[in-house]
Every structure is written in C-alpha cells, then in structure tokens.
C-alpha positions in Angstrom: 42.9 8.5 -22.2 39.3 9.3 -22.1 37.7 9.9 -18.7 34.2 9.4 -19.1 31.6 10.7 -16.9 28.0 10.8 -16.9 26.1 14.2 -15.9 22.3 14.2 -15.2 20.9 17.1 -17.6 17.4 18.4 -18.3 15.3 15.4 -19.4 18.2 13.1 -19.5 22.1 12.5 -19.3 25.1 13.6 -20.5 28.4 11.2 -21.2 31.4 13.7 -21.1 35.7 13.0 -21.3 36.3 14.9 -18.1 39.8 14.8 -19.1 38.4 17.7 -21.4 36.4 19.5 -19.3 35.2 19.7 -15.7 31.6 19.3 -16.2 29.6 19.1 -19.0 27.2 21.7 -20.6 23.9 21.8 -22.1 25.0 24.2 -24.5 27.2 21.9 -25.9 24.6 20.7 -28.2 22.9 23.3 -29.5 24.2 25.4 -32.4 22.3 28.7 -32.0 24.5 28.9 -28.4 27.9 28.2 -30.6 26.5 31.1 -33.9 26.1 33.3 -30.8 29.7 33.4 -29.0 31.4 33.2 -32.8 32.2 29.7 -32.8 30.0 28.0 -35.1 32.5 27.1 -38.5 30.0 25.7 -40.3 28.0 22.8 -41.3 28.2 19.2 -43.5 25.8 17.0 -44.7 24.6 13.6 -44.1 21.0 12.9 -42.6 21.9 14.4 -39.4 23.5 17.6 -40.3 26.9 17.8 -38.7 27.6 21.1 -37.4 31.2 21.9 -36.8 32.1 24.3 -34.0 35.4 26.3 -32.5 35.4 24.8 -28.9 37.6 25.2 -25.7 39.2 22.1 -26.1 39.6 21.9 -30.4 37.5 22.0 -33.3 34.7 19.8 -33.2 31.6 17.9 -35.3 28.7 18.0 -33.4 25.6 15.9 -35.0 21.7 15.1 -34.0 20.7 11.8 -34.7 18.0 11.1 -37.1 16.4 8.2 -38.5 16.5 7.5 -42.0 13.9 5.7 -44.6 10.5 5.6 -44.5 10.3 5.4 -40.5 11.8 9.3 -40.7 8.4 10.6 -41.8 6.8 8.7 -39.0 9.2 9.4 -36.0 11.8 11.8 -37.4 14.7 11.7 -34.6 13.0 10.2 -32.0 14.3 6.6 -30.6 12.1 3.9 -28.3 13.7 3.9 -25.0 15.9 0.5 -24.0 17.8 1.8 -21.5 20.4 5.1 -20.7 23.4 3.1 -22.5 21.6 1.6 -25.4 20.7 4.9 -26.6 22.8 5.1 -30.1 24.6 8.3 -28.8 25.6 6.6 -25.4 26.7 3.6 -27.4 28.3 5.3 -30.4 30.2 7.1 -27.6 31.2 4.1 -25.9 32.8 2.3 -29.2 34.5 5.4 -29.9 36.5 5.3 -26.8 36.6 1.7 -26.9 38.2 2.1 -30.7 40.4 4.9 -29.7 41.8 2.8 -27.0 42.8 0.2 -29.6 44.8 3.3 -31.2 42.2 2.7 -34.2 41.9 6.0 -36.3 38.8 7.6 -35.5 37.3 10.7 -34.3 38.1 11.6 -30.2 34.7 11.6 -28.2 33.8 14.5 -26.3 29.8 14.1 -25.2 26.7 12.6 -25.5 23.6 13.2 -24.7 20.1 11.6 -24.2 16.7 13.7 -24.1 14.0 11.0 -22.8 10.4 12.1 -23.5 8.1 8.9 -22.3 8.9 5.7 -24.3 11.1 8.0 -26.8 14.3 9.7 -26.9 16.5 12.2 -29.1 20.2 11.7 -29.1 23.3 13.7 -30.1 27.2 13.5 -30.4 30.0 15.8 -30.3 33.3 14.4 -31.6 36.7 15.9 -32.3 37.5 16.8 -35.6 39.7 15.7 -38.5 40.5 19.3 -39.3 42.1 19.9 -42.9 40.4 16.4 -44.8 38.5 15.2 -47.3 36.0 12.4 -47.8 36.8 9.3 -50.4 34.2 10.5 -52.2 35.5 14.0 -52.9 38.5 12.3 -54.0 37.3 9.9 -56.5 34.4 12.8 -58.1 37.6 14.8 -58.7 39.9 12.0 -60.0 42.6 12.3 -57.0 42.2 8.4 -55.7 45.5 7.1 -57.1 47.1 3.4 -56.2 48.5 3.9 -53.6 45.5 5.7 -51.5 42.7 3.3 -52.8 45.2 0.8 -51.4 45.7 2.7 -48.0 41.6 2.6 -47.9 41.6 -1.0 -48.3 44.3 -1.4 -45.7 42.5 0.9 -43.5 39.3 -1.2 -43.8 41.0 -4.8 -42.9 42.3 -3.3 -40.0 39.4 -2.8 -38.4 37.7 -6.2 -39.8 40.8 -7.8 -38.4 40.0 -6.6 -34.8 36.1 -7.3 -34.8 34.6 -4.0 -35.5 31.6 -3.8 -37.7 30.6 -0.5 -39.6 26.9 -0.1 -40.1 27.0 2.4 -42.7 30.5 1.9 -44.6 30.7 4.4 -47.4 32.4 6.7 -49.4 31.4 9.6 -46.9 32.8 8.1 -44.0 36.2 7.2 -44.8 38.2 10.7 -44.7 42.3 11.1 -46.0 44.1 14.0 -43.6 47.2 14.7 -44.3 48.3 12.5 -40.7 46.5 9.6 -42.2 42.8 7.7 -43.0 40.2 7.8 -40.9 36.9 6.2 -40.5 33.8 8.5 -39.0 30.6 7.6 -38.0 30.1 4.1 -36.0 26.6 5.0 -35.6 25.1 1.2 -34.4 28.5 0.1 -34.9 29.4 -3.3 -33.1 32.2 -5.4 -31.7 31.8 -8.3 -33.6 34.0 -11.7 -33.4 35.8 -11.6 -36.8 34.2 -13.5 -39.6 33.8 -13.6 -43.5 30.0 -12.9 -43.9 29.4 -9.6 -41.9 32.8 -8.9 -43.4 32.5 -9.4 -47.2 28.3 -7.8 -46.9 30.2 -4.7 -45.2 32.9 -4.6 -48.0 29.7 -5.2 -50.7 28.3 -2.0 -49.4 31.4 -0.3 -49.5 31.1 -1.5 -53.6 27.8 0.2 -53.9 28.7 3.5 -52.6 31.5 3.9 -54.5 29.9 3.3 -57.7 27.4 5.6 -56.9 29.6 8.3 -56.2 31.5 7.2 -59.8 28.6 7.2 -61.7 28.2 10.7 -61.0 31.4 11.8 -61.2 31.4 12.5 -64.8 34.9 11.6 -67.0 36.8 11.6 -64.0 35.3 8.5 -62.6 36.1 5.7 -65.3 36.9 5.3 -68.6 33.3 7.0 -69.5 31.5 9.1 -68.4 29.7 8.0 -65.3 31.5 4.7 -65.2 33.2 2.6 -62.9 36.1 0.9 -63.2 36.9 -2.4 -62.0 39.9 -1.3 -61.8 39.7 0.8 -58.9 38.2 -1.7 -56.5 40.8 -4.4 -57.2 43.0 -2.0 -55.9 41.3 -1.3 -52.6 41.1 -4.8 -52.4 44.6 -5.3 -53.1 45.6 -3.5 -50.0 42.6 -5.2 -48.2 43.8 -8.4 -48.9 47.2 -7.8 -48.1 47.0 -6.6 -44.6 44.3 -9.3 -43.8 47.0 -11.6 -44.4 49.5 -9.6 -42.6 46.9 -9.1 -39.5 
C-alpha cells in the first residue's frame, strides 16, 4: 500500500511513499549525489534518460522529464504551470499508485518532484525497478518473441483497455518481459479513460507502428526478409488481445 505524502522542497514539492521512507530527499533526484556514494548502476535511453540507481529501499529508475518534437528546441524540459497535481510527474505518480492498487503490473512509485520557476516547471520520477528484464523490442530485434509471449503482450494490453487506462506512448520500449511476468512502464500523460473502441484501437495502431519499426531494423530476424514484418506476428498479439477482451 503506498503512503503518499507531499514534502515542500526548494522551489517546489515532493510526492514521496512514506511507507518507504520517512521523509523525502532532494538528493533523490539528482544522479551526481547517487555516482558519489556508489550507487548509480547505470543509465537507459528514451528522451529523458532513465538513470537507474542502488537505493535504501531497492533498485530504482529515476527519469527527468523532457519534451519531445519540435517544442524541445524551444522549451527543452520545462512545463507551463497548471497547478502542483497537474504537473506530469505529480500525475504520472498519482496513476501509478492508482494502477498498482488495481494489482495492474507496473512499476512501484517512490517520488516526484516539481521545480516551479515563474509560469514553468521541470519535473522528475523515481520508480521501482523491473530488475532482470528486457524490452519487447529487444526481444523481437533478436528473434526471441515466440507465440506464446506475443500472445501474453496482447493479453497484457487488453487488460488494461478492459479497465479504462489509456497509454499515451504505447510502444515496443515500454512493454518489458521479467521473468515474474509483463509489465507496462511509462504512463507519462496516461489517463483513466471510460473504456471504448476508438481511443482503444488508435492506442493498439500505435502499438502497430512501433513494432514495425523496430522489425524493419531488425535485420533477418524480424520477418521473412530482411527488415520485414510479418503479419504474422501481430495476429498473434491480437490473438491474445482478443481473447482476454472477451474474457474481461
């Protein structure tokens, strides 16, 4: 059960799980403070660089938010201000707990925080870890996604269409296989959403779209030439998809 708790910092506010710690810490969020006790495990990619870090309570991801597209050369990471809980790491904290509460596989939240900086802000997240996993993408560039997992994957997906929640940025990168099961990451303007087919089949079409664009770099491994995509693979994934949305 997370305990959250909010913790006026420098500039801003931190949202903590007090069931992990007593009070929350500025150095938390910066990486220099983890390279220097050797705790900082290294570092993944994505727009905001994840950095992964050793910490009290268990391995953990800890990313900056920053904007992507053409905006990015403008304002970089910086947000307008709306309001303490509309900021996306206040929020994307929020859903997490909200998620983990419906026993829905994703990452444990640990802290947020909000820097405020006159009508703009910069935001970031820690999260647990899913220690020991992979990406869907790593396992389709080196021809591991069999059946039964691209079933699993679309199983994993209808579950949380079933139960309303939208994924803003469903990909290949975010779905991860650990050996205690699949996981979804990064709900990043994720939303609680009454379940319906349009939001539901444009999330699934973007789904499409990053697979074949892993695939299509992938080389042999990814179809039956190289670069290609099979058809195959998806009706699969939707197989399973299908199968628990009928079942749900």
């Amino acid at each position: 059960m997370i305990d959250a708790r909010i913790h006026a910092s420098a500039g801003g506010a931190i949202l903590f799980d007090a069931a992990l710690a007593a009070q929350a810490d500025e150095a938390w969020f910066d990486p220099a403070a983890w390279e220097a006790r050797g705790l900082l495990e290294g570092h993944g990619g994505g727009r905001g660089r994840v950095t992964f870090v050793r910490a009290p309570f268990g391995a953990c991801a800890l990313r900056h938010y920053h904007r992507g597209g053409m905006v990015a050369r403008v304002l970089g990471d910086r947000y307008l201000w709306t309001g303490m809980e509309s900021t996306r790491s206040f929020a994307e904290f929020r859903l997490l707990a909200a998620l983990r509460g419906r026993g829905l596989p994703v990452p444990a939240p640990v802290a947020a925080r909000y820097r405020r900086r006159g009508v703009h802000y910069t935001a970031d997240l820690l999260t647990r870890r899913i220690e020991a996993s992979q990406t869907l993408a790593q396992h389709l560039r080196e021809g591991r996604a069999d059946a039964r997992l691209l079933q699993r994957v679309g199983a994993l997906i209808a579950r949380f269409h079933a139960a309303g929640i939208y994924h803003a940025d469903l990909n290949a990168h975010n779905v991860l296989i650990a050996a205690d099961g699949l996981y979804l990451i990064d709900f990043d303007r994720g939303e609680l959403r009454a379940p319906a087919r349009g939001w539901q089949r444009a999330n699934l079409a973007r789904l499409r779209r990053s697979l074949m664009k892993v695939l299509n770099g992938a080389g042999p491994a990814g179809g039956e030439g190289p670069g290609g995509f099979e058809d195959a693979l998806w009706t699969l994934l939707m197989r399973g998809y299908e199968t628990a949305m009928e079942a749900a």
